Each structure stands twice: as structure tokens, then as C-alpha cells.
PDB file of C-alpha atoms in Angstrom:
ATOM      1  CA  MET A 164     120.593 150.993  53.097  1.00 46.00           C
ATOM      2  CA  HIS A 165     116.817 151.101  53.292  1.00 47.00           C
ATOM      3  CA  SER A 166     116.297 149.366  49.972  1.00 41.00           C
ATOM      4  CA  SER A 167     118.934 146.706  50.610  1.00 50.00           C
ATOM      5  CA  VAL A 168     117.423 145.756  53.967  1.00 47.00           C
ATOM      6  CA  LEU A 169     113.911 145.574  52.560  1.00 38.00           C
ATOM      7  CA  SER A 170     115.150 143.725  49.499  1.00 40.00           C
ATOM      8  CA  SER A 171     116.701 141.045  51.669  1.00 51.00           C
ATOM      9  CA  ILE A 172     113.526 140.632  53.711  1.00 42.00           C
ATOM     10  CA  LEU A 173     111.210 140.455  50.735  1.00 40.00           C
ATOM     11  CA  THR A 174     113.453 138.135  48.772  1.00 45.00           C
ATOM     12  CA  THR A 175     113.658 135.789  51.742  1.00 47.00           C
ATOM     13  CA  ALA A 176     109.886 135.885  52.096  1.00 44.00           C
ATOM     14  CA  ALA A 177     109.383 135.141  48.434  1.00 43.00           C
ATOM     15  CA  LEU A 178     111.810 132.219  48.473  1.00 47.00           C
ATOM     16  CA  THR A 179     110.239 130.828  51.625  1.00 45.00           C
ATOM     17  CA  TYR A 180     106.777 130.889  50.100  1.00 40.00           C
ATOM     18  CA  ALA A 181     108.006 129.552  46.783  1.00 43.00           C
ATOM     19  CA  GLN A 182     109.695 126.578  48.458  1.00 48.00           C
ATOM     20  CA  SER A 183     106.775 125.767  50.740  1.00 49.00           C
ATOM     21  CA  ASP A 184     103.732 123.661  50.010  1.00 54.00           C
ATOM     22  CA  ILE A 185     101.589 126.789  49.731  1.00 56.00           C
ATOM     23  CA  PRO A 186     100.710 127.393  46.077  1.00 61.00           C
ATOM     24  CA  LEU A 187     101.913 130.818  44.971  1.00 64.00           C
ATOM     25  CA  SER A 188     101.266 132.202  41.516  1.00 75.00           C
ATOM     26  CA  HIS A 189     104.160 133.383  39.382  1.00 76.00           C
ATOM     27  CA  PRO A 190     102.765 136.941  39.182  1.00 79.00           C
ATOM     28  CA  LEU A 191     102.629 137.133  42.984  1.00 79.00           C
ATOM     29  CA  GLN A 192     106.165 135.793  43.250  1.00 77.00           C
ATOM     30  CA  SER A 193     107.251 138.520  40.870  1.00 77.00           C
ATOM     31  CA  ILE A 194     105.564 141.192  42.994  1.00 76.00           C
ATOM     32  CA  LEU A 195     107.274 139.958  46.154  1.00 75.00           C
ATOM     33  CA  LYS A 196     110.678 139.835  44.500  1.00 76.00           C
ATOM     34  CA  ASN A 197     110.466 143.246  42.851  1.00 75.00           C
ATOM     35  CA  ALA A 198     108.469 145.314  45.334  1.00 73.00           C
ATOM     36  CA  GLN A 199     111.581 146.967  46.764  1.00 69.00           C
ATOM     37  CA  SER A 200     112.416 148.551  43.408  1.00 71.00           C
ATOM     38  CA  GLY A 201     109.690 151.177  43.820  1.00 72.00           C
ATOM     39  CA  PRO A 202     108.582 153.619  46.529  1.00 75.00           C
ATOM     40  CA  LEU A 203     105.299 151.926  47.430  1.00 74.00           C
ATOM     41  CA  TYR A 204     106.635 149.448  50.002  1.00 75.00           C
ATOM     42  CA  THR A 205     109.236 151.631  51.685  1.00 76.00           C
ATOM     43  CA  TYR A 206     108.918 154.689  53.893  1.00 77.00           C
ATOM     44  CA  PRO A 207     111.389 157.344  55.091  1.00 74.00           C
ATOM     45  CA  THR A 208     111.939 156.070  58.651  1.00 79.00           C
ATOM     46  CA  ASP A 209     112.132 152.333  57.982  1.00 82.00           C
ATOM     47  CA  LEU A 210     115.847 151.995  58.773  1.00 87.00           C
ATOM     48  CA  THR A 211     115.046 150.456  62.173  1.00 91.00           C
ATOM     49  CA  GLN A 212     111.685 149.027  61.155  1.00 89.00           C
ATOM     50  CA  GLY A 213     110.591 146.111  63.334  1.00 90.00           C
ATOM     51  CA  ILE A 214     113.295 146.556  65.991  1.00 93.00           C
ATOM     52  CA  ILE A 215     111.798 146.702  69.483  1.00 94.00           C
ATOM     53  CA  PRO A 216     113.730 148.885  71.969  1.00 96.00           C
ATOM     54  CA  LYS A 217     114.894 147.015  75.074  1.00 96.00           C
ATOM     55  CA  PRO A 218     116.401 148.217  78.393  1.00 97.00           C
ATOM     56  CA  ILE A 219     119.857 147.043  77.342  1.00 97.00           C
ATOM     57  CA  HIS A 220     123.132 148.910  77.882  1.00 97.00           C
ATOM     58  CA  SER A 221     125.760 147.846  75.346  1.00 95.00           C
ATOM     59  CA  HIS A 222     128.764 147.669  77.664  1.00 90.00           C
ATOM     60  CA  ASN A 223     132.143 148.289  76.019  1.00 85.00           C
ATOM     61  CA  ASP A 224     130.208 148.879  72.826  1.00 83.00           C
ATOM     62  CA  TYR A 225     133.363 149.702  70.848  1.00 83.00           C
ATOM     63  CA  TRP A 226     134.267 145.994  70.989  1.00 85.00           C
ATOM     64  CA  ARG A 227     131.278 145.132  68.821  1.00 89.00           C
ATOM     65  CA  PRO A 228     131.834 144.072  65.200  1.00 87.00           C
ATOM     66  CA  ILE A 229     130.305 147.424  64.236  1.00 91.00           C
ATOM     67  CA  PRO A 230     130.103 149.813  67.209  1.00 93.00           C
ATOM     68  CA  PHE A 231     126.695 151.444  67.786  1.00 96.00           C
ATOM     69  CA  TYR A 232     125.073 149.697  64.806  1.00 95.00           C
ATOM     70  CA  SER A 233     125.397 146.231  66.376  1.00 93.00           C
ATOM     71  CA  ALA A 234     123.638 147.497  69.500  1.00 94.00           C
ATOM     72  CA  LEU A 235     121.026 149.257  67.399  1.00 95.00           C
ATOM     73  CA  SER A 236     120.257 146.047  65.520  1.00 93.00           C
ATOM     74  CA  ILE A 237     119.090 144.235  68.678  1.00 92.00           C
ATOM     75  CA  GLY A 238     117.211 147.186  70.203  1.00 95.00           C
ATOM     76  CA  ALA A 239     119.659 148.380  72.870  1.00 96.00           C
ATOM     77  CA  ILE A 240     118.670 151.815  74.188  1.00 98.00           C
ATOM     78  CA  SER A 241     122.094 152.572  75.645  1.00 98.00           C
ATOM     79  CA  VAL A 242     125.684 152.396  74.398  1.00 98.00           C
ATOM     80  CA  GLU A 243     129.015 153.086  76.076  1.00 97.00           C
ATOM     81  CA  ALA A 244     132.096 154.685  74.560  1.00 96.00           C
ATOM     82  CA  ASP A 245     135.469 154.834  76.338  1.00 96.00           C
ATOM     83  CA  VAL A 246     137.255 158.026  75.306  1.00 98.00           C
ATOM     84  CA  TRP A 247     140.916 158.975  75.619  1.00 98.00           C
ATOM     85  CA  LEU A 248     142.104 162.518  74.944  1.00 98.00           C
ATOM     86  CA  TYR A 249     145.361 162.751  73.024  1.00 97.00           C
ATOM     87  CA  ASN A 250     146.550 165.728  70.976  1.00 96.00           C
ATOM     88  CA  ASP A 251     143.116 167.386  71.143  1.00 97.00           C
ATOM     89  CA  THR A 252     141.348 164.298  69.744  1.00 98.00           C
ATOM     90  CA  LEU A 253     139.051 161.855  71.544  1.00 98.00           C
ATOM     91  CA  TYR A 254     140.014 158.288  70.646  1.00 98.00           C
ATOM     92  CA  ILE A 255     137.947 155.173  71.360  1.00 97.00           C
ATOM     93  CA  GLY A 256     139.272 152.036  73.035  1.00 94.00           C
ATOM     94  CA  HIS A 257     139.401 149.964  76.209  1.00 91.00           C
ATOM     95  CA  GLU A 258     143.075 150.629  76.819  1.00 90.00           C
ATOM     96  CA  ILE A 259     145.889 152.692  75.338  1.00 92.00           C
ATOM     97  CA  SER A 260     147.281 149.818  73.263  1.00 93.00           C
ATOM     98  CA  ALA A 261     143.901 149.458  71.513  1.00 90.00           C
ATOM     99  CA  LEU A 262     143.801 153.016  70.185  1.00 94.00           C
ATOM    100  CA  LYS A 263     144.239 153.865  66.502  1.00 94.00           C
ATOM    101  CA  LYS A 264     143.890 157.136  64.647  1.00 95.00           C
ATOM    102  CA  GLU A 265     140.795 156.098  62.669  1.00 96.00           C
ATOM    103  CA  ARG A 266     138.743 155.081  65.716  1.00 96.00           C
ATOM    104  CA  THR A 267     137.571 158.354  67.223  1.00 97.00           C
ATOM    105  CA  PHE A 268     134.539 159.444  69.217  1.00 98.00           C
ATOM    106  CA  ASP A 269     133.356 161.326  66.169  1.00 98.00           C
ATOM    107  CA  SER A 270     133.835 158.533  63.615  1.00 97.00           C
ATOM    108  CA  LEU A 271     132.403 155.667  65.694  1.00 97.00           C
ATOM    109  CA  TYR A 272     129.596 157.452  67.547  1.00 98.00           C
ATOM    110  CA  ILE A 273     128.752 161.057  66.734  1.00 98.00           C
ATOM    111  CA  GLU A 274     128.577 160.673  62.959  1.00 98.00           C
ATOM    112  CA  PRO A 275     126.794 157.266  62.922  1.00 97.00           C
ATOM    113  CA  ILE A 276     124.211 158.425  65.474  1.00 98.00           C
ATOM    114  CA  LEU A 277     123.687 161.644  63.546  1.00 98.00           C
ATOM    115  CA  SER A 278     123.262 159.676  60.317  1.00 96.00           C
ATOM    116  CA  VAL A 279     120.566 157.438  61.810  1.00 97.00           C
ATOM    117  CA  LEU A 280     118.726 160.382  63.345  1.00 97.00           C
ATOM    118  CA  LYS A 281     118.735 162.233  60.034  1.00 95.00           C
ATOM    119  CA  ALA A 282     117.138 159.165  58.447  1.00 93.00           C
ATOM    120  CA  GLN A 283     114.526 159.068  61.208  1.00 95.00           C
ATOM    121  CA  ASN A 284     113.783 162.789  60.859  1.00 93.00           C
ATOM    122  CA  PRO A 285     113.320 163.356  57.111  1.00 88.00           C
ATOM    123  CA  ASN A 286     112.472 166.688  55.592  1.00 83.00           C
ATOM    124  CA  SER A 287     109.093 166.487  53.899  1.00 75.00           C
ATOM    125  CA  SER A 288     105.891 168.432  53.427  1.00 71.00           C
ATOM    126  CA  PHE A 289     104.195 166.051  55.859  1.00 75.00           C
ATOM    127  CA  VAL A 290     106.537 166.918  58.708  1.00 73.00           C
ATOM    128  CA  GLY A 291     106.026 170.646  58.321  1.00 67.00           C
ATOM    129  CA  ARG A 292     107.364 172.764  61.142  1.00 68.00           C
ATOM    130  CA  THR A 293     106.999 170.270  63.964  1.00 67.00           C
ATOM    131  CA  LYS A 294     109.645 170.631  66.647  1.00 70.00           C
ATOM    132  CA  THR A 295     109.360 167.043  67.803  1.00 75.00           C
ATOM    133  CA  LYS A 296     112.414 164.952  66.976  1.00 91.00           C
ATOM    134  CA  ASN A 297     112.225 161.208  66.445  1.00 95.00           C
ATOM    135  CA  GLY A 298     114.660 158.907  68.186  1.00 96.00           C
ATOM    136  CA  VAL A 299     116.647 156.116  66.559  1.00 97.00           C
ATOM    137  CA  TYR A 300     113.874 153.503  66.796  1.00 97.00           C
ATOM    138  CA  ASP A 301     110.995 153.538  64.350  1.00 94.00           C
ATOM    139  CA  ALA A 302     108.832 151.402  66.662  1.00 94.00           C
ATOM    140  CA  SER A 303     109.207 153.883  69.554  1.00 95.00           C
ATOM    141  CA  SER A 304     110.154 157.293  68.213  1.00 93.00           C
ATOM    142  CA  GLY A 305     110.073 158.906  71.666  1.00 96.00           C
ATOM    143  CA  GLN A 306     112.672 156.549  73.144  1.00 98.00           C
ATOM    144  CA  THR A 307     115.927 158.324  73.961  1.00 99.00           C
ATOM    145  CA  LEU A 308     119.297 156.704  73.260  1.00 99.00           C
ATOM    146  CA  TYR A 309     121.599 156.877  76.283  1.00 99.00           C
ATOM    147  CA  LEU A 310     125.156 157.621  75.202  1.00 99.00           C
ATOM    148  CA  PHE A 311     127.507 156.918  78.114  1.00 98.00           C
ATOM    149  CA  VAL A 312     130.872 158.607  77.635  1.00 99.00           C
ATOM    150  CA  ASP A 313     133.445 156.896  79.859  1.00 98.00           C
ATOM    151  CA  VAL A 314     136.345 159.333  80.205  1.00 98.00           C
ATOM    152  CA  LYS A 315     139.605 157.416  80.649  1.00 97.00           C
ATOM    153  CA  THR A 316     142.115 160.263  80.735  1.00 98.00           C
ATOM    154  CA  ASN A 317     142.107 163.338  82.984  1.00 98.00           C
ATOM    155  CA  GLY A 318     138.450 164.331  83.242  1.00 98.00           C
ATOM    156  CA  THR A 319     139.022 168.029  83.869  1.00 98.00           C
ATOM    157  CA  GLU A 320     140.950 168.262  80.616  1.00 98.00           C
ATOM    158  CA  ALA A 321     138.918 165.806  78.538  1.00 99.00           C
ATOM    159  CA  TRP A 322     135.321 166.726  79.364  1.00 99.00           C
ATOM    160  CA  PRO A 323     135.334 170.095  77.533  1.00 99.00           C
ATOM    161  CA  TYR A 324     136.392 168.178  74.417  1.00 99.00           C
ATOM    162  CA  VAL A 325     133.454 165.806  74.872  1.00 99.00           C
ATOM    163  CA  VAL A 326     131.080 168.762  75.142  1.00 99.00           C
ATOM    164  CA  LYS A 327     132.577 170.256  71.985  1.00 99.00           C
ATOM    165  CA  ALA A 328     132.318 166.934  70.128  1.00 99.00           C
ATOM    166  CA  LEU A 329     128.564 166.901  70.733  1.00 99.00           C
ATOM    167  CA  GLU A 330     128.070 170.029  68.611  1.00 99.00           C
ATOM    168  CA  PRO A 331     126.656 168.258  65.496  1.00 98.00           C
ATOM    169  CA  LEU A 332     123.960 166.592  67.630  1.00 98.00           C
ATOM    170  CA  ARG A 333     123.422 169.828  69.529  1.00 98.00           C
ATOM    171  CA  GLU A 334     123.032 171.918  66.400  1.00 97.00           C
ATOM    172  CA  ALA A 335     120.454 169.488  65.028  1.00 96.00           C
ATOM    173  CA  GLY A 336     118.434 169.642  68.255  1.00 96.00           C
ATOM    174  CA  TYR A 337     118.874 165.959  69.069  1.00 98.00           C
ATOM    175  CA  LEU A 338     120.169 166.207  72.653  1.00 99.00           C
ATOM    176  CA  THR A 339     118.281 165.959  75.929  1.00 99.00           C
ATOM    177  CA  THR A 340     118.689 169.313  77.680  1.00 98.00           C
ATOM    178  CA  TYR A 341     118.480 170.911  81.123  1.00 98.00           C
ATOM    179  CA  ASN A 342     117.578 174.614  81.326  1.00 97.00           C
ATOM    180  CA  GLY A 343     117.991 175.198  85.038  1.00 94.00           C
ATOM    181  CA  THR A 344     114.436 174.303  85.994  1.00 94.00           C
ATOM    182  CA  GLY A 345     113.642 171.126  84.090  1.00 96.00           C
ATOM    183  CA  VAL A 346     114.751 168.482  81.607  1.00 98.00           C
ATOM    184  CA  THR A 347     113.531 168.265  78.015  1.00 97.00           C
ATOM    185  CA  SER A 348     114.000 164.776  76.622  1.00 97.00           C
ATOM    186  CA  GLY A 349     115.611 164.403  73.211  1.00 98.00           C
ATOM    187  CA  PRO A 350     116.628 161.538  70.929  1.00 98.00           C
ATOM    188  CA  VAL A 351     120.043 161.284  72.637  1.00 99.00           C
ATOM    189  CA  THR A 352     120.843 161.615  76.349  1.00 99.00           C
ATOM    190  CA  VAL A 353     124.573 162.000  76.979  1.00 99.00           C
ATOM    191  CA  ILE A 354     125.845 160.744  80.350  1.00 99.00           C
ATOM    192  CA  GLY A 355     129.417 161.262  81.490  1.00 99.00           C
ATOM    193  CA  THR A 356     130.978 158.451  83.499  1.00 98.00           C
ATOM    194  CA  GLY A 357     134.467 157.261  84.449  1.00 98.00           C
ATOM    195  CA  ASN A 358     136.623 160.337  85.117  1.00 98.00           C
ATOM    196  CA  THR A 359     133.882 162.807  84.178  1.00 99.00           C
ATOM    197  CA  PRO A 360     134.116 165.639  86.750  1.00 98.00           C
ATOM    198  CA  LEU A 361     130.861 166.220  88.618  1.00 98.00           C
ATOM    199  CA  ASN A 362     131.612 169.932  88.982  1.00 97.00           C
ATOM    200  CA  GLN A 363     131.529 170.310  85.193  1.00 98.00           C
ATOM    201  CA  VAL A 364     127.980 168.931  85.114  1.00 98.00           C
ATOM    202  CA  GLN A 365     126.176 169.735  88.353  1.00 97.00           C
ATOM    203  CA  GLY A 366     125.497 173.445  88.628  1.00 90.00           C
ATOM    204  CA  VAL A 367     125.997 174.055  84.900  1.00 97.00           C
ATOM    205  CA  SER A 368     122.945 175.540  83.195  1.00 96.00           C
ATOM    206  CA  PRO A 369     121.869 175.301  80.488  1.00 97.00           C
ATOM    207  CA  ARG A 370     123.511 172.051  79.431  1.00 98.00           C
ATOM    208  CA  ASP A 371     122.892 168.992  77.269  1.00 99.00           C
ATOM    209  CA  TYR A 372     124.861 166.357  79.175  1.00 99.00           C
ATOM    210  CA  PHE A 373     124.451 164.530  82.479  1.00 99.00           C
ATOM    211  CA  TYR A 374     126.376 162.554  85.086  1.00 99.00           C
ATOM    212  CA  ASP A 375     126.512 158.865  86.012  1.00 99.00           C
ATOM    213  CA  ALA A 376     126.213 159.049  89.794  1.00 98.00           C
ATOM    214  CA  PRO A 377     127.359 156.230  92.119  1.00 98.00           C
ATOM    215  CA  LEU A 378     124.193 154.267  92.838  1.00 98.00           C
ATOM    216  CA  ALA A 379     125.368 152.942  96.198  1.00 97.00           C
ATOM    217  CA  LEU A 380     126.047 156.452  97.544  1.00 98.00           C
ATOM    218  CA  LEU A 381     122.761 158.152  96.664  1.00 98.00           C
ATOM    219  CA  ASN A 382     121.663 157.921 100.294  1.00 96.00           C
ATOM    220  CA  SER A 383     124.943 159.253 101.709  1.00 95.00           C
ATOM    221  CA  THR A 384     127.821 161.090 100.018  1.00 94.00           C
ATOM    222  CA  PHE A 385     125.799 161.818  96.872  1.00 97.00           C
ATOM    223  CA  SER A 386     122.427 162.381  98.523  1.00 96.00           C
ATOM    224  CA  ASN A 387     122.148 165.819  96.875  1.00 96.00           C
ATOM    225  CA  ILE A 388     122.123 164.295  93.384  1.00 98.00           C
ATOM    226  CA  THR A 389     118.833 164.671  91.502  1.00 97.00           C
ATOM    227  CA  ALA A 390     117.515 163.265  88.243  1.00 98.00           C
ATOM    228  CA  ASP A 391     118.296 166.628  86.630  1.00 98.00           C
ATOM    229  CA  VAL A 392     121.958 165.768  87.130  1.00 99.00           C
ATOM    230  CA  SER A 393     121.886 161.970  86.918  1.00 99.00           C
ATOM    231  CA  PRO A 394     119.076 160.267  85.006  1.00 99.00           C
ATOM    232  CA  ILE A 395     120.972 157.004  85.566  1.00 99.00           C
ATOM    233  CA  ALA A 396     123.163 155.960  88.508  1.00 99.00           C
ATOM    234  CA  SER A 397     125.481 152.956  88.389  1.00 98.00           C
ATOM    235  CA  THR A 398     127.530 150.715  90.632  1.00 98.00           C
ATOM    236  CA  ALA A 399     129.533 147.490  90.494  1.00 96.00           C
ATOM    237  CA  PHE A 400     127.415 144.405  91.147  1.00 93.00           C
ATOM    238  CA  SER A 401     130.473 142.492  92.355  1.00 93.00           C
ATOM    239  CA  VAL A 402     131.272 145.106  95.009  1.00 93.00           C
ATOM    240  CA  GLN A 403     127.741 145.735  96.249  1.00 93.00           C
ATOM    241  CA  LEU A 404     126.243 142.249  96.024  1.00 92.00           C
ATOM    242  CA  GLY A 405     129.182 139.878  95.744  1.00 92.00           C
ATOM    243  CA  ALA A 406     129.257 136.423  94.214  1.00 91.00           C
ATOM    244  CA  VAL A 407     126.245 134.567  92.850  1.00 90.00           C
ATOM    245  CA  ARG A 408     125.849 130.824  93.147  1.00 86.00           C
ATOM    246  CA  ASN A 409     123.247 128.713  91.363  1.00 86.00           C
ATOM    247  CA  GLY A 410     121.561 131.783  89.908  1.00 88.00           C
ATOM    248  CA  THR A 411     120.091 133.072  93.164  1.00 92.00           C
ATOM    249  CA  LEU A 412     120.699 135.904  95.626  1.00 93.00           C
ATOM    250  CA  ASN A 413     120.708 135.408  99.370  1.00 94.00           C
ATOM    251  CA  SER A 414     118.490 137.512 101.626  1.00 95.00           C
ATOM    252  CA  THR A 415     121.222 140.072 102.336  1.00 96.00           C
ATOM    253  CA  GLN A 416     121.920 140.537  98.635  1.00 95.00           C
ATOM    254  CA  GLU A 417     118.228 140.891  97.870  1.00 96.00           C
ATOM    255  CA  ALA A 418     117.798 143.521 100.581  1.00 97.00           C
ATOM    256  CA  THR A 419     120.754 145.539  99.284  1.00 97.00           C
ATOM    257  CA  LEU A 420     119.472 145.353  95.734  1.00 98.00           C
ATOM    258  CA  ARG A 421     115.967 146.473  96.666  1.00 98.00           C
ATOM    259  CA  SER A 422     117.245 149.279  98.877  1.00 98.00           C
ATOM    260  CA  GLN A 423     119.581 150.764  96.266  1.00 98.00           C
ATOM    261  CA  ILE A 424     117.030 150.633  93.473  1.00 98.00           C
ATOM    262  CA  GLN A 425     114.335 152.124  95.710  1.00 98.00           C
ATOM    263  CA  THR A 426     116.598 154.989  96.806  1.00 98.00           C
ATOM    264  CA  ALA A 427     117.275 155.821  93.164  1.00 98.00           C
ATOM    265  CA  LYS A 428     113.625 155.462  92.187  1.00 98.00           C
ATOM    266  CA  GLU A 429     112.543 157.932  94.874  1.00 98.00           C
ATOM    267  CA  LYS A 430     114.819 160.487  93.221  1.00 98.00           C
ATOM    268  CA  GLY A 431     113.527 159.693  89.744  1.00 98.00           C
ATOM    269  CA  ILE A 432     116.851 158.084  88.864  1.00 99.00           C
ATOM    270  CA  GLY A 433     117.257 154.800  86.988  1.00 99.00           C
ATOM    271  CA  ALA A 434     119.630 152.100  88.252  1.00 99.00           C
ATOM    272  CA  ARG A 435     122.341 150.165  86.424  1.00 98.00           C
ATOM    273  CA  TYR A 436     124.667 147.463  87.715  1.00 98.00           C
ATOM    274  CA  TRP A 437     127.911 146.579  85.959  1.00 95.00           C
ATOM    275  CA  ASP A 438     130.500 143.861  86.614  1.00 92.00           C
ATOM    276  CA  HIS A 439     127.966 141.155  87.346  1.00 91.00           C
ATOM    277  CA  PRO A 440     128.612 137.473  86.511  1.00 88.00           C
ATOM    278  CA  ASN A 441     129.047 136.669  82.829  1.00 86.00           C
ATOM    279  CA  TRP A 442     129.833 133.000  83.457  1.00 88.00           C
ATOM    280  CA  PRO A 443     128.439 130.430  83.913  1.00 89.00           C
ATOM    281  CA  VAL A 444     125.836 131.502  81.393  1.00 90.00           C
ATOM    282  CA  HIS A 445     123.076 130.103  83.577  1.00 90.00           C
ATOM    283  CA  ASP A 446     124.088 132.427  86.419  1.00 90.00           C
ATOM    284  CA  ARG A 447     124.470 135.351  84.040  1.00 92.00           C
ATOM    285  CA  ASN A 448     120.989 134.897  82.630  1.00 92.00           C
ATOM    286  CA  ALA A 449     119.530 134.391  86.089  1.00 93.00           C
ATOM    287  CA  VAL A 450     121.092 137.678  87.232  1.00 94.00           C
ATOM    288  CA  TYR A 451     119.593 139.452  84.216  1.00 95.00           C
ATOM    289  CA  GLN A 452     116.171 138.139  85.194  1.00 95.00           C
ATOM    290  CA  ILE A 453     116.651 139.155  88.833  1.00 96.00           C
ATOM    291  CA  LEU A 454     117.787 142.673  87.936  1.00 97.00           C
ATOM    292  CA  TYR A 455     115.000 143.157  85.423  1.00 96.00           C
ATOM    293  CA  ALA A 456     112.380 141.989  87.916  1.00 96.00           C
ATOM    294  CA  ALA A 457     113.873 144.295  90.557  1.00 97.00           C
ATOM    295  CA  GLY A 458     113.328 147.296  88.298  1.00 98.00           C
ATOM    296  CA  VAL A 459     116.721 148.379  86.990  1.00 98.00           C
ATOM    297  CA  ALA A 460     116.583 150.909  84.168  1.00 98.00           C
ATOM    298  CA  LEU A 461     119.327 149.248  82.132  1.00 98.00           C
ATOM    299  CA  LEU A 462     120.789 145.755  81.954  1.00 97.00           C
ATOM    300  CA  ASN A 463     124.560 145.940  81.504  1.00 96.00           C
ATOM    301  CA  VAL A 464     125.253 143.565  78.611  1.00 95.00           C
ATOM    302  CA  ASP A 465     128.403 142.206  76.991  1.00 91.00           C
ATOM    303  CA  ASP A 466     126.809 139.399  74.954  1.00 89.00           C
ATOM    304  CA  LEU A 467     124.214 141.157  72.802  1.00 88.00           C
ATOM    305  CA  GLU A 468     123.154 138.011  70.986  1.00 84.00           C
ATOM    306  CA  GLY A 469     122.703 136.144  74.253  1.00 83.00           C
ATOM    307  CA  ILE A 470     120.503 138.792  75.852  1.00 82.00           C
ATOM    308  CA  ALA A 471     118.426 139.217  72.710  1.00 69.00           C
ATOM    309  CA  ASP A 472     117.284 135.604  73.041  1.00 68.00           C
ATOM    310  CA  LEU A 473     116.104 135.921  76.658  1.00 66.00           C
TER     311      LEU A 473
END
């Protein structure tokens, strides 16, 4: 994969120069075209070379042409997987009719994420015995990848299977952990949402998974939630803020937005809004800009290509 990506880039560069008005010697053209065949112009962690991480949450990520990898290609730091427990297996899909035996939590997320992290954490004499683990992005190796696991079936029954499914990432030391007194950030931060039971997260120690708290209730029903339990809290934009017209919020909407984000920030918790306008595109993009300026931790995105161009 490394060589094919670099080959494509270098070949394109060579053809571009060759077809331009800039004189380029034949020997130099040959170097550009053949550089990828040797080890000099590649390096072990170049899989995500040049990709800049962005505060993007790939909503319903399993709908992408290639789940996880599509989000990775544009720099999203968060992905979401809907899981359904049937016959002791976690399947991926938006609804029951979309499930198929090949599309599992393991095949679409655990194994691909593990594969990328292995590429970003090569064994070599240069690495030595360092305990630091690189994340999925070469340009920002300390950036964690948020993996939201949206439990669709009974949470009490399904969550233990999610915890078990994380074992390959756990064994490799790639998960963000909580030891009862503090959080140690890792390449992957798992956050349970949907039907994830709070009582199987809060109060559990040690653990390597967290909870997606309701953002709008952090100052009331869920006021005891801390960042050790919920690094990110979420709520529905449509419910909390309502409709958007002409790409602007009214004063009441702005006050609600600021208040909810500030409440979360005081707890060290990041904010995420889902179910905001996706059409008209002008309103959608305006909402992205408003949320980003307001300080949300993650922008909830369905159109990855559209957000990448903002």
C-alpha cells in the first residue's frame, strides 16, 4: 500500500512536470518515475503521509464506500459504528435489513484500525523500547482516534461483547485507559453511545472505554459526569436549537449553544451536535462554521467530501 500510494504521487508529479513548459532532463524524469522502487524515498509510517487531522466525526461511517478508510483519507479524527448483537456477533449497519454476515465490528473497524496502527508503530532498532504509541495520523502522531460505538440492540447484553471485541487493540496497548485516578491517552479512544449502559462504564475501574453523555443534561440530570467518564458529550441540534434559516442562529439559539458548550468545557468535556441541517448546503456549511467557531470538539459530518473543502 505504501509503495502504490507513493508511486501514484510521484508518477503524477513526473507527468505534470514533463507536460509543463518547465524544461526537465530525461535523467531527472527517470528518477521521479522510478524513485518508489527503492527504500530511499519511503519511510515506515508514510501510510497517512500529508493528511492533516481535522475535528470531524464521520457520522454513520459504515455508509462510506470504504468504512474507516474513507474517513481516514480526509483526516477525520472520529468515526461511528452502529453495532447489533445477534448470535454472539456484533454486526454493522444502520438498520436490521442492512445487516450481512461479512460486515462485522471486527471486519470493518477493529482489524482495519489495528492494521493502520501496526503500520504507524513499526518494530525497528530506532524505536527501541519506547512505550509511546503513535496514532493513525503521521502528521500528528499524538492525535487519538475517537471510535464511537452506537449500540442498537439491548445495551446490557451487547456492551460486554463490545468490550471483548476490543481485545486486539487492548493487547497491543492502543486504547485510551482510565485507572481510577486519571486518564492515559492512547491512539484509540472508544466511546459507547446509543444503548450503551452508563452503569457498565461509570464506576468501572480500570477500563479502556468511555461514555457519550447527553450534552444538554450536563448541568442537571447528568451533572455528576466527568471527563473521566465522558470525554465527549453529544446532543441533537434539531432538538436543542431547532431550525436554521439563511445560515444564521437567532439570539436564543446562540445563547443555548454557548451555554451548553461552556458547561461541557468547564468539566473538560468536548461537545458534539448531531442531526443538524444537511440541506440546503449553504445552511449546512454555515452551521459547520458556527459550531466550529463556538468551540465544539467534533463536527458531525455526513458529506466527507463537502466538509473537506471548507
